[in-house]
mmCIF file of C-alpha atoms and ligand atoms in Angstrom:
data_model
loop_
_atom_site.group_PDB
_atom_site.id
_atom_site.type_symbol
_atom_site.label_atom_id
_atom_site.label_comp_id
_atom_site.label_asym_id
_atom_site.label_seq_id
_atom_site.Cartn_x
_atom_site.Cartn_y
_atom_site.Cartn_z
ATOM 1 C CA UNK G 10 3.119 6.050 -17.389
ATOM 2 C CA UNK G 11 5.771 3.955 -15.573
ATOM 3 C CA UNK G 12 7.368 1.308 -17.780
ATOM 4 C CA UNK G 13 8.082 -1.345 -15.178
ATOM 5 C CA UNK G 14 6.188 -1.786 -11.930
ATOM 6 C CA UNK G 15 7.927 -3.557 -9.094
ATOM 7 C CA UNK G 16 6.086 -5.605 -6.491
ATOM 8 C CA UNK G 17 7.824 -6.103 -3.179
ATOM 9 C CA UNK G 18 7.773 -9.898 -3.021
ATOM 10 C CA UNK G 19 8.952 -10.714 0.506
ATOM 11 C CA UNK G 20 5.616 -11.938 1.897
ATOM 12 C CA UNK G 21 1.915 -11.342 1.386
ATOM 13 C CA UNK G 22 -0.391 -11.377 -1.596
ATOM 14 C CA UNK G 23 2.019 -10.013 -4.189
ATOM 15 C CA UNK G 24 0.806 -12.521 -6.757
ATOM 16 C CA UNK G 25 -2.719 -11.071 -6.774
ATOM 17 C CA UNK G 26 -1.206 -7.647 -7.542
ATOM 18 C CA UNK G 27 0.805 -9.236 -10.338
ATOM 19 C CA UNK G 28 -2.346 -10.653 -11.927
ATOM 20 C CA UNK G 29 -4.212 -7.370 -11.714
ATOM 21 C CA UNK G 30 -1.312 -5.383 -13.189
ATOM 22 C CA UNK G 31 -0.951 -7.987 -15.912
ATOM 23 C CA UNK G 32 -4.525 -7.217 -16.910
ATOM 24 C CA UNK G 33 -3.614 -3.536 -17.115
ATOM 25 C CA UNK G 34 -0.881 -4.543 -19.539
ATOM 26 C CA UNK G 35 2.171 -3.248 -17.665
ATOM 27 C CA UNK G 36 5.523 -4.954 -17.270
ATOM 28 C CA UNK G 37 6.297 -6.194 -13.793
ATOM 29 C CA UNK G 38 9.257 -7.227 -11.782
ATOM 30 C CA UNK G 39 9.279 -8.846 -8.339
ATOM 31 C CA UNK G 40 11.478 -6.792 -6.010
ATOM 32 C CA UNK G 41 13.645 -8.520 -3.419
ATOM 33 C CA UNK G 42 17.032 -6.842 -3.786
ATOM 34 C CA UNK G 43 18.262 -3.346 -4.385
ATOM 35 C CA UNK G 44 19.224 -4.308 -7.931
ATOM 36 C CA UNK G 45 15.536 -5.069 -8.594
ATOM 37 C CA UNK G 46 14.515 -1.760 -7.105
ATOM 38 C CA UNK G 47 16.927 0.031 -9.420
ATOM 39 C CA UNK G 48 15.032 -1.406 -12.428
ATOM 40 C CA UNK G 49 11.507 -0.241 -11.588
ATOM 41 C CA UNK G 50 9.659 3.052 -12.149
ATOM 42 C CA UNK G 51 6.866 2.404 -9.632
ATOM 43 C CA UNK G 52 6.342 0.007 -6.753
ATOM 44 C CA UNK G 53 3.581 -1.882 -4.955
ATOM 45 C CA UNK G 54 4.072 -2.884 -1.328
ATOM 46 C CA UNK G 55 1.410 -5.561 -0.811
ATOM 47 C CA UNK G 56 -0.708 -6.524 2.145
ATOM 48 C CA UNK G 57 0.288 -9.415 4.320
ATOM 49 C CA UNK G 58 1.962 -9.213 7.697
ATOM 50 C CA UNK G 59 3.909 -6.011 8.217
ATOM 51 C CA UNK G 60 6.125 -7.544 10.944
ATOM 52 C CA UNK G 61 7.237 -10.303 8.567
ATOM 53 C CA UNK G 62 7.652 -7.991 5.567
ATOM 54 C CA UNK G 63 9.642 -5.578 7.717
ATOM 55 C CA UNK G 64 11.990 -8.343 8.912
ATOM 56 C CA UNK G 65 12.625 -9.267 5.291
ATOM 57 C CA UNK G 66 13.237 -5.628 4.380
ATOM 58 C CA UNK G 67 15.761 -5.353 7.193
ATOM 59 C CA UNK G 68 17.510 -8.592 6.262
ATOM 60 C CA UNK G 69 17.710 -7.529 2.614
ATOM 61 C CA UNK G 70 18.885 -4.014 3.497
ATOM 62 C CA UNK G 71 15.949 -2.440 1.679
ATOM 63 C CA UNK G 72 14.830 0.270 4.118
ATOM 64 C CA UNK G 73 17.302 2.972 3.114
ATOM 65 C CA UNK G 74 17.270 2.355 -0.664
ATOM 66 C CA UNK G 75 13.472 2.248 -0.612
ATOM 67 C CA UNK G 76 13.157 5.397 1.462
ATOM 68 C CA UNK G 77 15.574 7.219 -0.824
ATOM 69 C CA UNK G 78 13.793 6.154 -4.038
ATOM 70 C CA UNK G 79 10.374 7.124 -2.649
ATOM 71 C CA UNK G 80 11.663 10.464 -1.386
ATOM 72 C CA UNK G 81 13.147 11.033 -4.852
ATOM 73 C CA UNK G 82 9.642 10.594 -6.347
ATOM 74 C CA UNK G 83 9.163 6.872 -7.073
ATOM 75 C CA UNK G 84 5.386 6.307 -7.315
ATOM 76 C CA UNK G 85 4.452 3.765 -4.642
ATOM 77 C CA UNK G 86 1.220 2.068 -3.583
ATOM 78 C CA UNK G 87 1.113 0.408 -0.165
ATOM 79 C CA UNK G 88 -1.930 -1.732 0.569
ATOM 80 C CA UNK G 89 -2.874 -2.707 4.123
ATOM 81 C CA UNK G 90 0.426 -3.964 5.611
ATOM 82 C CA UNK G 91 2.097 -1.932 2.828
ATOM 83 C CA UNK G 92 0.313 1.206 4.068
ATOM 84 C CA UNK G 93 1.561 0.500 7.590
ATOM 85 C CA UNK G 94 5.143 0.260 6.323
ATOM 86 C CA UNK G 95 4.846 3.583 4.463
ATOM 87 C CA UNK G 96 3.467 5.454 7.482
ATOM 88 C CA UNK G 97 5.207 7.862 9.828
ATOM 89 C CA UNK G 98 4.360 5.684 12.813
ATOM 90 C CA UNK G 99 2.787 2.284 13.393
ATOM 91 C CA UNK G 100 0.818 1.825 16.604
ATOM 92 C CA UNK G 101 -0.550 -1.251 18.340
ATOM 93 C CA UNK G 102 2.678 -3.289 17.943
ATOM 94 C CA UNK G 103 5.183 -0.920 16.427
ATOM 95 C CA UNK G 104 7.074 -2.004 13.360
ATOM 96 C CA UNK G 105 9.974 -0.155 11.671
ATOM 97 C CA UNK G 106 8.409 2.176 9.103
ATOM 98 C CA UNK G 107 9.600 4.036 6.031
ATOM 99 C CA UNK G 108 8.094 7.301 7.283
ATOM 100 C CA UNK G 109 7.174 8.621 3.828
ATOM 101 C CA UNK G 110 3.437 9.020 4.478
ATOM 102 C CA UNK G 111 2.430 11.533 7.125
ATOM 103 C CA UNK G 112 -0.103 9.377 8.985
ATOM 104 C CA UNK G 113 -0.233 7.163 12.044
ATOM 105 C CA UNK G 114 -1.261 3.600 11.169
ATOM 106 C CA UNK G 115 -3.104 1.763 13.912
ATOM 107 C CA UNK G 116 -2.622 -1.923 13.208
ATOM 108 C CA UNK G 117 -5.528 -4.393 13.376
ATOM 109 C CA UNK G 118 -7.795 -1.504 14.285
ATOM 110 C CA UNK G 119 -11.013 -3.297 13.254
ATOM 111 C CA UNK G 120 -10.158 -6.488 15.146
ATOM 112 C CA UNK G 121 -8.819 -9.879 14.187
ATOM 113 C CA UNK G 122 -9.174 -12.039 11.064
ATOM 114 C CA UNK G 123 -12.812 -12.898 11.886
ATOM 115 C CA UNK G 124 -13.639 -9.191 11.843
ATOM 116 C CA UNK G 125 -12.641 -8.912 8.170
ATOM 117 C CA UNK G 126 -15.332 -7.325 5.998
ATOM 118 C CA UNK G 127 -16.211 -5.701 2.693
ATOM 119 C CA UNK G 128 -17.703 -2.230 2.274
ATOM 120 C CA UNK G 129 -18.328 0.375 -0.396
ATOM 121 C CA UNK G 130 -16.651 3.785 -0.266
ATOM 122 C CA UNK G 131 -18.686 6.776 0.798
ATOM 123 C CA UNK G 132 -18.082 10.462 1.417
ATOM 124 C CA UNK G 133 -15.652 12.137 -0.959
ATOM 125 C CA UNK G 134 -16.497 10.159 -4.088
ATOM 126 C CA UNK G 135 -14.871 12.943 -5.978
ATOM 127 C CA UNK G 136 -11.910 11.117 -7.363
ATOM 128 C CA UNK G 137 -13.541 8.759 -9.815
ATOM 129 C CA UNK G 138 -13.852 6.098 -7.139
ATOM 130 C CA UNK G 139 -17.624 5.963 -6.811
ATOM 131 C CA UNK G 140 -18.905 2.554 -5.762
ATOM 132 C CA UNK G 141 -15.413 1.185 -5.099
ATOM 133 C CA UNK G 142 -15.753 -2.053 -3.161
ATOM 134 C CA UNK G 143 -13.123 -2.479 -0.425
ATOM 135 C CA UNK G 144 -12.059 -5.707 1.266
ATOM 136 C CA UNK G 145 -10.608 -5.239 4.736
ATOM 137 C CA UNK G 146 -8.544 -8.032 6.297
ATOM 138 C CA UNK G 147 -7.110 -7.272 9.743
ATOM 139 C CA UNK G 148 -6.928 -3.754 8.410
ATOM 140 C CA UNK G 149 -5.254 -0.739 9.966
ATOM 141 C CA UNK G 150 -6.859 2.660 10.434
ATOM 142 C CA UNK G 151 -5.039 5.826 9.399
ATOM 143 C CA UNK G 152 -5.061 8.650 11.935
ATOM 144 C CA UNK G 153 -3.403 12.034 12.527
ATOM 145 C CA UNK G 154 -3.194 12.801 8.819
ATOM 146 C CA UNK G 155 -0.662 15.514 8.003
ATOM 147 C CA UNK G 156 -1.599 18.579 5.948
ATOM 148 C CA UNK G 157 -0.176 17.147 2.713
ATOM 149 C CA UNK G 158 -2.198 13.964 2.892
ATOM 150 C CA UNK G 159 -5.228 13.962 0.607
ATOM 151 C CA UNK G 160 -8.116 11.586 1.365
ATOM 152 C CA UNK G 161 -9.279 9.936 -1.873
ATOM 153 C CA UNK G 162 -11.885 7.625 -0.351
ATOM 154 C CA UNK G 163 -13.536 6.923 2.984
ATOM 155 C CA UNK G 164 -15.589 4.133 4.482
ATOM 156 C CA UNK G 165 -17.750 5.136 7.454
ATOM 157 C CA UNK G 166 -15.951 8.473 7.507
ATOM 158 C CA UNK G 167 -12.549 6.872 7.997
ATOM 159 C CA UNK G 168 -9.881 7.421 5.348
ATOM 160 C CA UNK G 169 -9.225 4.177 3.456
ATOM 161 C CA UNK G 170 -7.362 5.516 0.416
ATOM 162 C CA UNK G 171 -4.942 8.425 0.751
ATOM 163 C CA UNK G 172 -2.312 10.152 -1.319
ATOM 164 C CA UNK G 173 0.673 12.296 -0.454
ATOM 165 C CA UNK G 174 2.334 13.248 -3.729
ATOM 166 C CA UNK G 175 3.855 10.081 -5.193
ATOM 167 C CA UNK G 176 2.792 7.967 -2.190
ATOM 168 C CA UNK G 177 -0.564 6.141 -2.331
ATOM 169 C CA UNK G 178 -1.929 3.944 0.433
ATOM 170 C CA UNK G 179 -5.071 1.879 0.974
ATOM 171 C CA UNK G 180 -6.103 0.177 4.188
ATOM 172 C CA UNK G 181 -7.999 -2.397 2.081
ATOM 173 C CA UNK G 182 -6.999 -4.943 -0.582
ATOM 174 C CA UNK G 183 -7.686 -3.528 -4.069
ATOM 175 C CA UNK G 184 -6.027 -6.551 -5.690
ATOM 176 C CA UNK G 185 -8.800 -8.857 -4.433
ATOM 177 C CA UNK G 186 -11.527 -7.384 -6.640
ATOM 178 C CA UNK G 187 -11.753 -6.897 -10.397
ATOM 179 C CA UNK G 188 -11.789 -3.122 -9.986
ATOM 180 C CA UNK G 189 -8.471 -1.734 -11.203
ATOM 181 C CA UNK G 190 -9.041 1.953 -10.383
ATOM 182 C CA UNK G 191 -6.573 2.016 -7.462
ATOM 183 C CA UNK G 192 -3.757 0.506 -9.529
ATOM 184 C CA UNK G 193 -4.650 2.769 -12.448
ATOM 185 C CA UNK G 194 -4.064 5.717 -10.148
ATOM 186 C CA UNK G 195 -0.576 4.415 -9.350
ATOM 187 C CA UNK G 196 0.145 4.203 -13.069
ATOM 188 C CA UNK G 197 -1.039 7.770 -13.620
ATOM 189 C CA UNK G 198 1.280 8.985 -10.842
ATOM 190 C CA UNK G 199 4.420 8.236 -12.843
HETATM 191 N N1 LIG J 30 -2.743 -6.812 10.279
HETATM 192 C C1 LIG J 30 -1.647 -6.824 9.342
HETATM 193 C C2 LIG J 30 -0.449 -6.056 9.919
HETATM 194 O O1 LIG J 30 -0.573 -5.384 10.909
HETATM 195 C C3 LIG J 30 -2.028 -6.261 8.004
HETATM 196 C C4 LIG J 30 -3.091 -7.128 7.373
HETATM 197 C C5 LIG J 30 -3.137 -7.082 5.890
HETATM 198 O O2 LIG J 30 -2.219 -6.627 5.208
HETATM 199 N N2 LIG J 30 -4.196 -7.614 5.359
HETATM 200 O O3 LIG J 30 0.587 -6.152 9.354
#
């Protein structure tokens, strides 16, 4: 299990992730600089606004160090905007991506803020995620999944939780419910 989990703290709901991880009893460190990144054994990239987070990542020179750490096996969980930043390509207003998850992320694919919704996973409930409640806020959809991408959960037949080796991504906000199964999976990745 990773000793210290980093949370990319540029913008978005990183504090809700902090609270949930606190409940799981792991040490945390906000990540803003490369020196923070060097101290963590797993990372959460939170939801928020991927354009804003990406500008911060560029300003702080985090793209290359992050890409290198993830490619070297750092367990990472990207949620919503975080999933977009991990993807191979972001569509519907492109944003610079890390390209470590072999999917296309279509931004705001369900509509605007008023089209936010909650739903329960269906389909492949094979990964101990039965009944997982998902909150979608201006969520992306993941398309063109590469052969190494495993779908862990779907809602209405669309993948909402995927894994490619050490890279985990949800299109929903697992930090906004009391269910800690998504974060627990990140911890078991390390
Ligand atoms: N729509 C946002 C984006 O494209 C993501 C929304 C979210 O993270 N809740 O960056």
